[in-house]
Coordinates of C-alpha atoms in Angstrom, one line a residue:
Chain A
M48 CA -49.1 58.3 -69.0
G49 CA -51.5 57.0 -71.5
V50 CA -55.2 57.2 -72.3
R51 CA -58.1 55.1 -71.2
V52 CA -61.4 54.7 -72.9
E53 CA -63.7 57.5 -71.6
P54 CA -66.8 55.6 -70.4
W55 CA -68.9 58.7 -70.7
A56 CA -68.1 59.3 -74.4
L57 CA -70.4 56.6 -75.6
R58 CA -73.2 57.8 -73.3
Y59 CA -72.8 61.3 -74.8
F60 CA -73.1 59.8 -78.3
G61 CA -76.3 57.9 -77.3
V62 CA -78.1 61.0 -76.0
A63 CA -76.8 63.0 -78.9
F64 CA -78.2 60.5 -81.5
A65 CA -81.6 60.4 -79.8
S66 CA -81.8 64.2 -79.9
Y67 CA -80.8 64.1 -83.6
L68 CA -83.5 61.6 -84.6
A69 CA -86.1 63.7 -82.7
A70 CA -85.1 66.8 -84.6
L71 CA -85.2 65.1 -87.9
A72 CA -88.6 63.7 -87.0
A73 CA -89.8 67.2 -86.3
M74 CA -88.5 68.4 -89.6
A75 CA -90.2 65.5 -91.4
A76 CA -93.4 66.3 -89.6
G77 CA -93.4 69.9 -91.0
L78 CA -93.0 71.6 -87.6
T79 CA -90.0 73.6 -88.8
Y80 CA -88.9 76.1 -91.4
P81 CA -89.8 76.2 -94.3
S82 CA -93.2 74.8 -93.3
A83 CA -93.1 77.0 -90.2
G84 CA -91.4 80.4 -89.8
L85 CA -87.6 80.7 -89.4
L86 CA -88.0 82.0 -85.8
A87 CA -91.2 80.0 -85.0
P88 CA -91.1 78.4 -81.6
T89 CA -91.2 74.9 -83.1
T90 CA -88.3 75.7 -85.5
L91 CA -86.3 77.1 -82.6
A92 CA -87.0 73.9 -80.5
A93 CA -85.8 71.7 -83.4
V94 CA -82.8 73.8 -84.1
H95 CA -81.7 73.5 -80.5
L96 CA -82.3 69.8 -80.5
V97 CA -79.8 69.7 -83.4
T98 CA -77.3 72.2 -82.1
V99 CA -77.4 71.6 -78.3
G100 CA -78.6 68.0 -78.2
W101 CA -76.9 66.4 -81.2
L102 CA -73.9 68.5 -82.2
T103 CA -72.8 69.9 -78.9
L104 CA -73.2 66.6 -77.0
L105 CA -71.6 64.8 -79.9
M106 CA -68.6 67.1 -79.9
L107 CA -68.2 67.3 -76.1
G108 CA -68.4 63.5 -75.9
A109 CA -65.8 63.2 -78.6
L110 CA -63.6 65.8 -77.0
H111 CA -63.6 64.1 -73.6
Q112 CA -61.9 61.2 -75.5
F113 CA -60.1 63.2 -78.1
V114 CA -58.3 65.8 -76.0
P115 CA -56.5 63.1 -74.0
V116 CA -55.6 61.4 -77.3
I117 CA -54.1 64.5 -78.9
T118 CA -52.4 65.6 -75.7
G119 CA -51.3 62.2 -74.4
R120 CA -52.7 63.2 -71.0
R121 CA -55.5 62.1 -68.8
L122 CA -58.5 64.5 -68.3
A123 CA -58.0 66.9 -65.5
S124 CA -61.2 65.6 -63.9
D125 CA -62.8 62.2 -64.4
R126 CA -66.0 63.3 -62.7
S127 CA -66.9 66.3 -64.8
P128 CA -67.9 64.5 -68.0
A129 CA -70.9 63.1 -66.1
A130 CA -71.9 66.5 -64.6
T131 CA -71.7 68.2 -68.1
L132 CA -73.9 65.5 -69.7
L133 CA -76.5 65.8 -67.0
L134 CA -76.5 69.6 -67.0
V135 CA -76.6 70.0 -70.8
A136 CA -79.1 67.2 -71.5
G137 CA -81.4 68.4 -68.6
G138 CA -81.0 72.0 -69.7
L139 CA -81.9 71.0 -73.3
I140 CA -85.2 69.4 -72.2
L141 CA -86.2 72.6 -70.3
M142 CA -85.1 74.8 -73.2
V143 CA -87.2 72.8 -75.7
A144 CA -90.2 73.0 -73.4
G145 CA -89.5 76.7 -73.0
F146 CA -89.4 77.3 -76.8
L147 CA -92.7 75.4 -77.2
A148 CA -94.2 77.6 -74.4
L149 CA -93.3 80.9 -76.3
P150 CA -96.2 83.0 -77.6
G151 CA -97.3 81.4 -80.9
G152 CA -96.0 78.0 -80.0
P153 CA -98.0 74.9 -79.3
W154 CA -98.0 75.3 -75.5
P155 CA -98.8 79.0 -74.9
A156 CA -101.1 78.2 -72.0
L157 CA -98.5 76.5 -69.9
P158 CA -99.1 77.0 -66.1
A159 CA -97.5 79.9 -64.3
G160 CA -93.7 79.7 -64.3
G161 CA -93.7 78.4 -67.9
E162 CA -91.8 81.5 -68.9
L163 CA -89.0 80.5 -66.6
L164 CA -88.2 77.3 -68.6
L165 CA -86.1 79.0 -71.2
P166 CA -83.8 80.9 -68.8
L167 CA -83.6 77.9 -66.5
G168 CA -82.7 75.5 -69.2
G169 CA -80.3 78.0 -70.8
S170 CA -78.6 78.4 -67.4
A171 CA -78.2 74.7 -67.0
V172 CA -76.6 74.4 -70.5
V173 CA -74.2 77.3 -69.6
A174 CA -73.3 75.6 -66.4
G175 CA -72.7 72.3 -68.2
A176 CA -70.6 74.0 -70.8
A177 CA -68.6 75.8 -68.1
V178 CA -67.8 72.5 -66.4
A179 CA -66.6 71.0 -69.7
L180 CA -64.6 74.2 -70.5
A181 CA -62.8 74.0 -67.1
N182 CA -62.0 70.3 -67.5
L183 CA -60.9 70.4 -71.2
G184 CA -59.3 73.8 -70.8
R185 CA -57.1 72.6 -67.9
T186 CA -56.2 69.4 -69.8
L187 CA -55.1 71.4 -72.8
G188 CA -53.4 74.0 -70.7
R189 CA -51.1 71.3 -69.3
A190 CA -50.1 70.1 -72.8
R191 CA -48.7 73.4 -74.2
P192 CA -47.2 74.0 -76.7
L193 CA -50.4 72.8 -78.5
S194 CA -50.4 70.7 -81.6
L195 CA -52.4 71.9 -84.6
P196 CA -55.6 69.9 -83.9
A197 CA -55.4 71.0 -80.2
R198 CA -55.3 74.6 -81.4
Y199 CA -58.5 74.2 -83.4
V200 CA -60.1 72.6 -80.3
A201 CA -58.9 75.3 -77.9
S202 CA -60.2 78.2 -80.1
A203 CA -63.4 76.3 -80.6
L204 CA -63.9 76.1 -76.8
G205 CA -63.6 79.9 -76.6
F206 CA -66.5 80.2 -79.1
L207 CA -68.5 77.6 -77.2
A208 CA -68.4 80.0 -74.2
L209 CA -69.5 83.0 -76.4
T210 CA -72.3 80.9 -77.9
V211 CA -73.9 79.8 -74.7
L212 CA -73.5 83.1 -72.9
L213 CA -75.1 85.0 -75.8
G214 CA -77.9 82.4 -75.9
L215 CA -78.6 82.8 -72.2
T216 CA -78.6 86.6 -72.7
F217 CA -81.3 86.2 -75.3
A218 CA -83.3 84.0 -73.0
L219 CA -83.1 86.5 -70.1
A220 CA -83.9 89.4 -72.4
M221 CA -87.0 87.7 -73.7
T222 CA -88.2 86.7 -70.3
W223 CA -87.6 89.9 -68.5
P224 CA -87.6 92.7 -71.1
G225 CA -86.6 95.3 -68.5
L226 CA -83.5 93.4 -67.5
L227 CA -81.2 94.9 -70.1
P228 CA -80.7 98.7 -70.3
A229 CA -83.2 100.4 -72.6
G230 CA -82.0 100.4 -76.2
M231 CA -79.9 97.3 -75.7
A232 CA -82.4 94.5 -75.7
G233 CA -84.0 95.4 -79.0
P234 CA -80.8 95.5 -81.1
L235 CA -79.3 92.5 -79.4
L236 CA -82.4 90.3 -80.0
G237 CA -82.6 91.5 -83.6
A238 CA -79.1 91.8 -84.9
G239 CA -77.5 89.6 -82.3
L240 CA -78.8 86.4 -83.8
P241 CA -76.2 86.2 -86.6
L242 CA -73.6 86.5 -83.8
H243 CA -75.1 83.5 -81.9
L244 CA -75.0 81.5 -85.1
L245 CA -71.5 82.6 -86.1
A246 CA -70.1 81.7 -82.7
G247 CA -72.0 78.4 -82.5
V248 CA -71.9 77.0 -86.1
G249 CA -68.8 78.7 -87.2
G250 CA -66.6 78.9 -84.1
W251 CA -67.6 76.1 -81.8
F252 CA -68.8 73.4 -84.3
T253 CA -66.7 74.1 -87.4
L254 CA -63.4 74.8 -85.7
T255 CA -63.8 71.6 -83.6
A256 CA -64.8 69.6 -86.6
M257 CA -61.8 71.0 -88.6
G258 CA -59.3 70.0 -85.9
V259 CA -60.9 66.5 -85.3
A260 CA -61.2 65.7 -89.0
L261 CA -57.5 66.7 -89.5
K262 CA -56.3 64.3 -86.8
L263 CA -58.7 61.4 -87.5
L264 CA -58.2 61.4 -91.3
A265 CA -54.4 61.6 -91.0
M266 CA -54.4 58.9 -88.4
F267 CA -56.6 56.4 -90.2
T268 CA -55.5 57.0 -93.8
L269 CA -51.8 57.1 -92.8
A270 CA -51.2 60.6 -94.0
P271 CA -48.7 63.1 -92.4
E272 CA -50.3 64.7 -89.4
D273 CA -47.9 67.6 -89.4
R274 CA -49.3 70.2 -91.7
G275 CA -46.3 72.5 -91.2
K276 CA -46.4 76.3 -91.1
T277 CA -49.1 76.4 -93.8
G278 CA -51.4 74.4 -91.5
Q279 CA -50.7 76.7 -88.6
G280 CA -51.3 79.7 -90.8
I281 CA -54.6 78.3 -92.1
W282 CA -55.8 77.8 -88.5
A283 CA -54.8 81.4 -87.5
V284 CA -56.5 83.0 -90.5
T285 CA -59.7 80.9 -89.9
A286 CA -60.0 81.3 -86.2
G287 CA -58.7 84.9 -86.2
G288 CA -61.2 85.8 -89.0
M289 CA -64.1 84.4 -87.0
A290 CA -63.0 86.3 -83.9
L291 CA -62.7 89.5 -85.9
A292 CA -66.1 89.0 -87.5
W293 CA -67.7 88.3 -84.1
L294 CA -66.2 91.2 -82.2
A295 CA -66.8 93.7 -85.0
G296 CA -70.3 92.2 -85.4
L297 CA -71.0 92.8 -81.7
A298 CA -69.8 96.4 -82.0
G299 CA -72.0 96.8 -85.0
V300 CA -75.1 95.8 -83.1
F301 CA -74.8 98.8 -80.8
A302 CA -73.2 101.3 -83.3
P303 CA -74.6 100.4 -86.7
G304 CA -72.9 102.1 -89.6
S305 CA -69.6 102.5 -87.9
P306 CA -66.3 101.1 -89.2
A307 CA -67.4 97.9 -87.4
G308 CA -69.2 96.9 -90.5
V309 CA -66.1 97.0 -92.7
L310 CA -64.1 95.1 -90.1
A311 CA -66.8 92.4 -89.8
R312 CA -66.8 91.9 -93.6
A313 CA -63.0 91.6 -93.4
G314 CA -63.4 89.0 -90.7
W315 CA -65.9 87.1 -92.9
G316 CA -63.5 87.3 -95.8
L317 CA -60.6 85.9 -93.7
T318 CA -62.8 83.1 -92.4
G319 CA -63.9 82.1 -95.9
T320 CA -60.3 82.2 -97.2
G321 CA -59.1 80.1 -94.2
V322 CA -61.8 77.5 -94.7
A323 CA -61.1 77.3 -98.5
L324 CA -57.3 76.9 -97.8
Y325 CA -58.1 74.2 -95.2
L326 CA -60.1 72.3 -97.8
V327 CA -57.1 72.6 -100.2
D328 CA -54.8 71.3 -97.5
I329 CA -57.1 68.4 -96.6
R330 CA -57.2 67.5 -100.3
R331 CA -53.4 67.4 -100.3
L332 CA -53.6 65.3 -97.1
F333 CA -55.8 62.7 -99.0
G334 CA -53.3 62.7 -101.8
Q335 CA -50.4 62.1 -99.4
R336 CA -52.0 59.1 -97.7
R337 CA -50.3 55.8 -97.8
R338 CA -53.4 53.8 -97.3
R339 CA -55.0 53.7 -100.8
G340 CA -58.4 52.1 -100.1
L341 CA -60.7 54.4 -98.2
E342 CA -62.8 53.0 -95.4
V343 CA -66.3 54.3 -94.8
N344 CA -65.2 57.0 -92.3
A345 CA -62.7 58.5 -94.6
R346 CA -64.8 58.2 -97.8
F347 CA -67.9 59.9 -96.3
G348 CA -65.7 62.2 -94.2
A349 CA -64.6 63.5 -97.6
W350 CA -68.3 64.0 -98.6
A351 CA -68.9 66.0 -95.5
L352 CA -65.8 68.1 -96.3
G353 CA -67.4 68.6 -99.7
C354 CA -70.5 70.0 -97.9
L355 CA -68.2 72.4 -96.0
G356 CA -67.2 73.7 -99.5
L357 CA -70.8 74.0 -100.5
T358 CA -71.5 75.8 -97.3
L359 CA -68.9 78.4 -98.3
L360 CA -70.6 78.9 -101.6
A361 CA -74.0 79.2 -100.0
C362 CA -72.6 81.9 -97.6
A363 CA -71.2 83.8 -100.6
W364 CA -74.6 83.6 -102.3
A365 CA -76.4 84.8 -99.1
L366 CA -73.9 87.7 -98.8
L367 CA -74.6 88.7 -102.4
R368 CA -78.4 88.6 -101.8
G369 CA -78.1 90.8 -98.8
R370 CA -79.7 90.5 -95.4
E371 CA -82.7 88.4 -96.3
P372 CA -82.8 85.7 -93.6
G373 CA -84.1 83.0 -95.9
S374 CA -81.0 83.0 -98.0
W375 CA -78.9 82.2 -94.9
A376 CA -81.1 79.2 -94.1
L377 CA -79.5 77.2 -96.9
A378 CA -76.0 78.0 -95.7
V379 CA -76.9 77.1 -92.1
F380 CA -78.7 73.9 -93.2
L381 CA -75.7 72.7 -95.3
A382 CA -73.4 73.5 -92.4
L383 CA -75.5 71.7 -89.8
F384 CA -76.7 68.7 -91.7
G385 CA -74.2 68.2 -94.6
W386 CA -70.9 69.2 -93.1
L387 CA -71.2 68.8 -89.3
S388 CA -73.8 66.0 -89.1
G389 CA -72.2 64.2 -92.1
L390 CA -68.8 64.4 -90.5
G391 CA -70.2 63.3 -87.2
L392 CA -72.0 60.2 -88.6
S393 CA -69.0 59.1 -90.6
Q394 CA -66.5 59.6 -87.8
L395 CA -68.8 57.9 -85.3
Y396 CA -68.6 54.9 -87.6
K397 CA -64.9 54.7 -86.8
I398 CA -64.9 56.0 -83.2
V399 CA -67.6 53.7 -81.8
P400 CA -66.1 50.4 -83.0
F401 CA -62.6 51.6 -82.1
L402 CA -63.5 52.4 -78.5
T403 CA -65.7 49.3 -78.2
W404 CA -62.8 47.2 -79.4
I405 CA -60.2 48.7 -77.0
E406 CA -62.7 48.4 -74.1
R407 CA -63.6 44.8 -74.9
Y408 CA -60.3 43.3 -76.2
G409 CA -57.6 45.5 -74.7
K410 CA -57.1 43.1 -71.8
R411 CA -57.2 40.0 -74.0
M412 CA -54.9 41.2 -76.8
G413 CA -51.9 39.1 -77.3
R414 CA -53.2 36.4 -75.0
E415 CA -56.0 35.0 -77.2
R416 CA -57.5 35.3 -80.7
V417 CA -59.1 38.7 -80.9
P418 CA -61.0 40.1 -83.9
R419 CA -59.8 43.2 -85.8
V420 CA -61.6 46.5 -85.3
Q421 CA -62.9 46.2 -88.9
D422 CA -64.5 42.8 -88.0
L423 CA -66.9 44.8 -85.7
V424 CA -68.4 46.6 -88.7
Q425 CA -70.0 45.6 -92.0
E426 CA -69.0 48.4 -94.3
R427 CA -70.9 47.0 -97.3
R428 CA -74.1 47.1 -95.3
A429 CA -73.5 50.6 -93.9
R430 CA -72.4 52.3 -97.2
P431 CA -76.0 52.7 -98.7
W432 CA -77.2 54.5 -95.5
F433 CA -74.4 57.0 -95.8
Q434 CA -75.0 57.5 -99.5
G435 CA -78.8 57.8 -98.8
Y436 CA -78.1 60.4 -96.1
F437 CA -76.0 62.7 -98.2
G438 CA -78.4 62.3 -101.1
A439 CA -81.3 63.3 -98.9
V440 CA -79.3 66.3 -97.7
A441 CA -78.8 67.4 -101.3
L442 CA -82.5 67.0 -101.9
A443 CA -83.4 69.0 -98.8
A444 CA -80.9 71.8 -99.8
A445 CA -82.6 72.0 -103.2
A446 CA -86.0 72.2 -101.4
L447 CA -84.7 75.1 -99.3
A448 CA -83.3 76.9 -102.4
I449 CA -86.6 76.7 -104.3
P450 CA -88.2 76.9 -101.5
S451 CA -90.6 73.9 -101.4
P452 CA -91.9 72.9 -97.9
A453 CA -93.4 69.7 -99.2
L454 CA -90.1 68.5 -100.8
F455 CA -88.2 69.5 -97.7
R456 CA -90.4 67.4 -95.5
A457 CA -90.0 64.4 -97.8
A458 CA -86.2 64.9 -97.9
A459 CA -86.1 65.2 -94.1
A460 CA -88.0 61.9 -93.8
L461 CA -85.3 60.3 -96.0
M462 CA -82.6 61.9 -93.8
L463 CA -84.3 60.4 -90.7
L464 CA -84.5 57.0 -92.3
A465 CA -80.8 57.1 -93.3
A466 CA -79.6 58.4 -90.0
A467 CA -81.6 55.7 -88.2
G468 CA -79.9 53.1 -90.5
V469 CA -76.5 54.4 -89.6
G470 CA -77.5 54.3 -85.9
R471 CA -78.5 50.7 -86.3
E472 CA -75.1 49.9 -87.8
L473 CA -73.4 51.7 -84.8
L474 CA -75.4 49.6 -82.4
A475 CA -74.5 46.5 -84.3
S476 CA -70.8 47.3 -83.9
R477 CA -71.3 47.4 -80.1
R478 CA -72.5 43.8 -80.2
C479 CA -70.2 40.8 -80.5
P480 CA -68.7 40.4 -84.0
R481 CA -69.3 37.3 -86.1
A482 CA -66.3 35.2 -85.0
S483 CA -66.0 33.0 -88.0
P484 CA -62.7 31.2 -87.6
G485 CA -60.0 31.9 -90.1
H486 CA -62.1 34.8 -91.5
G487 CA -61.3 38.0 -89.7
A488 CA -60.4 36.6 -86.3
R489 CA -56.7 37.0 -86.0
D490 CA -54.3 34.5 -84.5
G491 CA -52.6 35.8 -81.4
P492 CA -49.3 34.4 -80.4
A493 CA -51.0 31.7 -78.4
G494 CA -52.3 30.4 -81.7
A495 CA -49.0 31.3 -83.3
R496 CA -47.1 29.3 -80.8
D497 CA -49.2 26.3 -81.5
A498 CA -48.7 26.6 -85.2
V499 CA -45.1 27.7 -85.3
A500 CA -43.4 26.6 -82.2
G501 CA -41.7 29.6 -80.6
P502 CA -38.2 29.7 -79.3
R503 CA -39.4 28.9 -75.8
G504 CA -41.5 26.0 -77.1
S505 CA -44.2 26.8 -74.6
Chain B
M242 CA -33.4 42.1 -103.0
A243 CA -34.4 40.5 -106.3
T244 CA -37.0 37.7 -106.1
E245 CA -34.6 35.2 -107.8
E246 CA -32.6 35.4 -104.6
M247 CA -35.7 34.4 -102.6
V248 CA -37.0 30.9 -102.1
T249 CA -40.8 31.0 -101.7
L250 CA -42.5 28.7 -99.2
D251 CA -46.3 28.8 -98.9
V252 CA -47.5 27.3 -95.6
R253 CA -51.0 28.8 -95.7
E254 CA -52.6 25.5 -96.8
D255 CA -50.9 23.7 -93.9
L256 CA -52.0 26.2 -91.4
R257 CA -55.6 26.1 -92.6
N258 CA -55.6 22.4 -92.3
G259 CA -54.1 22.6 -88.8
R260 CA -50.8 21.1 -89.8
E261 CA -47.6 22.3 -88.0
P262 CA -45.4 24.0 -90.6
L263 CA -42.3 24.7 -88.5
R264 CA -40.4 21.6 -89.7
R265 CA -40.9 22.6 -93.4
I266 CA -39.8 26.2 -92.6
L267 CA -36.7 25.2 -90.8
A268 CA -35.9 22.7 -93.6
A269 CA -36.3 25.5 -96.2
V270 CA -34.0 27.7 -94.2
D271 CA -31.4 25.0 -93.9
A272 CA -31.6 24.5 -97.7
L273 CA -30.9 28.2 -98.5
A274 CA -27.8 28.8 -100.5
P275 CA -25.5 31.5 -99.2
G276 CA -26.9 34.9 -99.9
Q277 CA -30.4 33.5 -100.5
G278 CA -33.5 34.6 -98.6
L279 CA -36.8 33.0 -97.7
R280 CA -40.2 34.4 -98.8
L281 CA -42.8 32.9 -96.5
L282 CA -46.5 33.0 -97.2
T283 CA -48.6 32.5 -94.1
T284 CA -52.0 33.3 -92.6
F285 CA -50.8 35.4 -89.7
E286 CA -47.7 37.3 -88.7
P287 CA -45.2 34.6 -87.4
L288 CA -43.8 36.7 -84.6
P289 CA -41.9 33.9 -82.8
L290 CA -40.1 33.1 -86.0
Y291 CA -38.5 36.5 -86.0
R292 CA -36.5 35.6 -82.9
L293 CA -35.8 32.0 -84.0
L294 CA -34.5 33.0 -87.4
G295 CA -32.9 36.2 -86.1
G296 CA -30.7 33.9 -84.0
R297 CA -29.5 32.5 -87.4
G298 CA -28.7 35.9 -88.6
L299 CA -31.8 36.4 -90.8
G300 CA -33.6 39.8 -90.8
H301 CA -37.2 40.1 -91.7
E302 CA -39.7 42.3 -93.5
A303 CA -43.4 41.7 -93.1
R304 CA -46.3 42.7 -95.4
R305 CA -49.9 42.1 -94.8
L306 CA -51.6 41.0 -98.1
G307 CA -55.1 40.4 -96.7
V308 CA -57.2 39.6 -93.7
A309 CA -55.4 36.2 -93.1
D310 CA -52.6 36.6 -95.6
W311 CA -49.1 37.6 -94.9
E312 CA -45.8 37.8 -96.8
V313 CA -42.7 37.7 -94.7
R314 CA -39.3 38.0 -96.3
F315 CA -36.3 36.6 -94.3
F316 CA -33.0 37.7 -95.7
P317 CA -29.4 37.3 -94.8
D318 CA -27.9 40.7 -95.5
A319 CA -30.4 42.3 -93.1
P320 CA -30.6 46.1 -92.6
A321 CA -29.2 47.0 -89.2
E322 CA -32.6 47.7 -87.8
A323 CA -34.1 44.3 -88.5
T324 CA -31.6 42.3 -86.6
A325 CA -31.1 42.3 -82.9
P326 CA -27.9 44.2 -82.1
V327 CA -25.2 42.4 -80.1
A328 CA -24.9 45.5 -78.0
Q329 CA -24.7 45.4 -74.3
G330 CA -28.1 46.9 -73.7
D331 CA -28.7 50.2 -72.0
P332 CA -26.3 50.8 -69.1
A333 CA -28.4 53.7 -67.7
S334 CA -31.5 51.5 -67.2
G335 CA -29.7 48.2 -66.8
W336 CA -32.0 46.7 -69.4
P337 CA -30.6 44.0 -71.7
A338 CA -30.3 44.6 -75.4
P339 CA -33.7 44.1 -77.2
A340 CA -34.5 40.5 -78.0
M341 CA -36.9 41.6 -80.7
H342 CA -37.4 44.6 -83.0
L343 CA -40.7 45.7 -84.5
D344 CA -41.2 48.4 -87.1
N345 CA -44.8 49.5 -86.9
R346 CA -44.6 52.5 -89.1
G347 CA -47.2 52.4 -91.9
L348 CA -49.7 50.5 -89.8
E349 CA -53.1 51.9 -89.0
P350 CA -54.1 52.2 -85.4
P351 CA -54.7 50.0 -83.4
E352 CA -52.4 47.5 -85.3
P353 CA -49.2 48.8 -83.7
M354 CA -50.7 48.2 -80.2
M355 CA -51.9 44.7 -81.1
R356 CA -48.5 43.8 -82.6
I357 CA -46.6 45.0 -79.6
L358 CA -48.8 43.2 -77.1
E359 CA -48.6 40.0 -79.2
A360 CA -44.8 40.2 -79.5
L361 CA -44.4 40.8 -75.7
E362 CA -46.3 37.5 -75.0
T363 CA -43.5 35.7 -76.9
L364 CA -40.8 37.1 -74.7
A365 CA -39.5 35.8 -71.4
P366 CA -39.9 38.1 -68.3
G367 CA -37.1 40.6 -68.2
E368 CA -36.5 40.5 -72.0
V369 CA -36.8 43.7 -74.0
L370 CA -38.8 44.6 -77.1
A371 CA -37.8 47.6 -79.3
A372 CA -40.5 49.1 -81.5
V373 CA -40.8 52.1 -83.8
N374 CA -44.2 53.6 -84.2
E375 CA -45.5 56.4 -86.3
R376 CA -47.2 58.0 -83.4
E377 CA -47.5 57.6 -79.7
P378 CA -49.7 54.5 -79.0
V379 CA -51.7 56.3 -76.2
F380 CA -54.1 53.4 -75.5
L381 CA -51.2 51.0 -75.2
F382 CA -49.6 52.5 -72.1
P383 CA -52.3 51.7 -69.5
E384 CA -52.4 48.1 -70.9
L385 CA -48.6 47.8 -70.5
A386 CA -48.9 49.1 -66.9
A387 CA -51.7 46.7 -66.1
R388 CA -49.5 43.8 -67.3
G389 CA -46.5 45.0 -65.3
H390 CA -44.4 45.9 -68.3
A391 CA -42.0 48.9 -68.1
V392 CA -41.6 51.3 -71.1
T393 CA -39.5 54.2 -72.2
V394 CA -40.6 56.5 -75.0
E395 CA -38.3 58.6 -77.2
R396 CA -39.5 60.8 -80.0
R397 CA -37.1 61.0 -82.9
D398 CA -37.4 62.4 -86.4
D399 CA -38.1 59.0 -87.9
G400 CA -40.8 58.0 -85.4
V401 CA -41.7 57.3 -81.8
H402 CA -39.2 54.7 -80.4
L403 CA -40.5 52.5 -77.6
T404 CA -38.4 50.2 -75.5
I405 CA -40.5 47.8 -73.4
R406 CA -39.2 45.4 -70.8
R407 CA -41.5 42.5 -70.1
G408 CA -42.5 42.2 -66.5
A409 CA -42.9 39.1 -64.4
D410 CA -45.8 37.0 -65.6
P411 CA -49.0 37.9 -63.7
A412 CA -51.1 35.1 -62.3

C-alpha cells in the first residue's frame, strides 16, 4: 500500500524541458512555420521536439507518478520507466535527424542510410510508448473500477497507441513508397495527417491533461474531486466523440465522400461539446473550492484552461474556413503552447517542489523542523515569468492569424525567455530552501515539546 | 461558542523570545470558569497540548492563521469527535482506544501527512492515533511502514478514517 516518489519522473521532466527549449529556440530562429512551410523538414523537426520530446515525455513522466497516486497502487513495473525514457528520447534524436535529412531539409546529403533514421527513430518511440502502455495499463487494470481522472488517462493511453502507430506508418510509407498497397500510401500521407494530429493533440495530450488538471486542481484548491454523473458524462462525450471522429476520419481517408464524413463531423461536434462542458464544470470546481487564495499552479492552470477554450474557438473558425491547412495552424498552436504547455509549466511548478519535498523531508518529518512545500518556491519571483509566457503566446497567436513571420519569431523568443525563467525557478525549488528561523520553517513536535512540555515530558 | 465564553491567551511573543509558555497556559486553564473555553494564539500547532488538556476534558479546534500563526480553541462542551472516547478500543485488532484524534479535512496536501507524523512522535509506542482525512494520504503509507507504525484505513462518507498504532521506537 502507498506510493513512493518515482525517481524517474524528475528525469523525464528534465529531458522534456530541454527538448521544449530547443523547439522554442528553433521557432525564434525562424526555422519553422510561418517562416518555413507547414510541412517543411525543419517545421516537422521542431513540432516533434514539442510533441514527442516535451509533451509526451512530460506526460509520461507525470503519469508514472500520477497513476500510482490516483489508483493508490504501485506501478506494475519499476524498471519500465527507465526503458521508456531511453527509447523515446533516443528515438526522438533519430527522428529529428531523420526529418532534417528529408529532401528540402538542411541535411539532404546525409551519407547512405540517412533515410533509415526516420523509421528507426519512429520504431524506438513506438517501442518506448508500448513499454509505458503495458506498465501504466496494467497498473490501471488492477485498480478497476476506475475513478474519473483514471478514465481520462486510460482513454488517453489508447490514443497514444494510435498516434505513434500512425506516425510510424507515415515514416515507413515515406521511406519505402512500395511498402503499402498501391492507392493506400497517397491518401494516407495526404489526408491521414489530421488523424495523426487529432489522436496526438486531442486524444493523447488533451485527455491526459483534462484528467490530470481535474485531480490536481481539486486536490490543491480543496474542491470536491467527485464530479458526479455529470463529470462521467462529460468524459464519455469527449472521449467517445474523439474516437468517433478518428474512426470515421480513417474510413473517410479510403472512401472519401461516404457517410464517414458526416460521422466524423458528428464526432468533432461531440468532442467540442464535451470540452466546452468540461470547462463549465472546471469553472464550477473553482467556485466550489474551499481555499480562497490561488497559488501559482492553480492561477496559471486556469489561464491554460482559458487557452483550451480559445483552442475550441480556433477549431470552429478553422472548420468554417474549410480545409485550408494554415487556418488549423492557429488552433494547433494554441493547443500545444497555450493549453498543454501552459498547463504543463504551471503544474510542474507544484509537482516538482512537492516531489522534492517528500523525497527530502519525508524521513525527517515529525522528528525535526522541516520547511513547508511552499517554502521551496518563491511565487512572487515566478509569477512574472508565467504572465510573460502567456502574454507571448497571445502575441504569437496573433502573429499566426495575421500571419506575420517576423512577429511570430519575436513572440517565440519571448516564449523561450519566459519558459527558461520558469525552468530556473523549478531548478531553484530543487535546491535547499532559505531556512530563516521562525519564517516558514515549521516547528516539529521536537520543537513543540521544548516549548510546550508534552505529557511525557521528554 | 460565543467569543465571550472564551478567554484569550496569546503566547506568540513568549515563543518568539524562547520563553516556555506552558505554565501560563495551565494557569489560564485552571482559572477558567465553568463552561468557559480558552482561545490560544501560538506560533505552531501545539499537538502535545491536545492530549494534556484532553485529559482535563477539553476538546480542541485548530485554525491556521498564517505561516507561524495558529488559533486553537479549547472548549469544555467538546463535540464527541474532539475528545478521546473512553471506549475499550477495538477488540478485533486488540488495539487500545485512540489517545489522540486529528481532523485533517480542509487541509491541503501534504499538511495531513505532516500533522499525522508529528502527532505520532508525541505518542508512546503502542498508543493509537485516529485521524480523518479528506483523501487517502498515499505518500504517508510507506513512511508509516518505514517507521514501524501499523495502520488501518476505512473509507466512509465523511472522509478517509485512519487508525494508526505507533510502533516501537526505531534506533
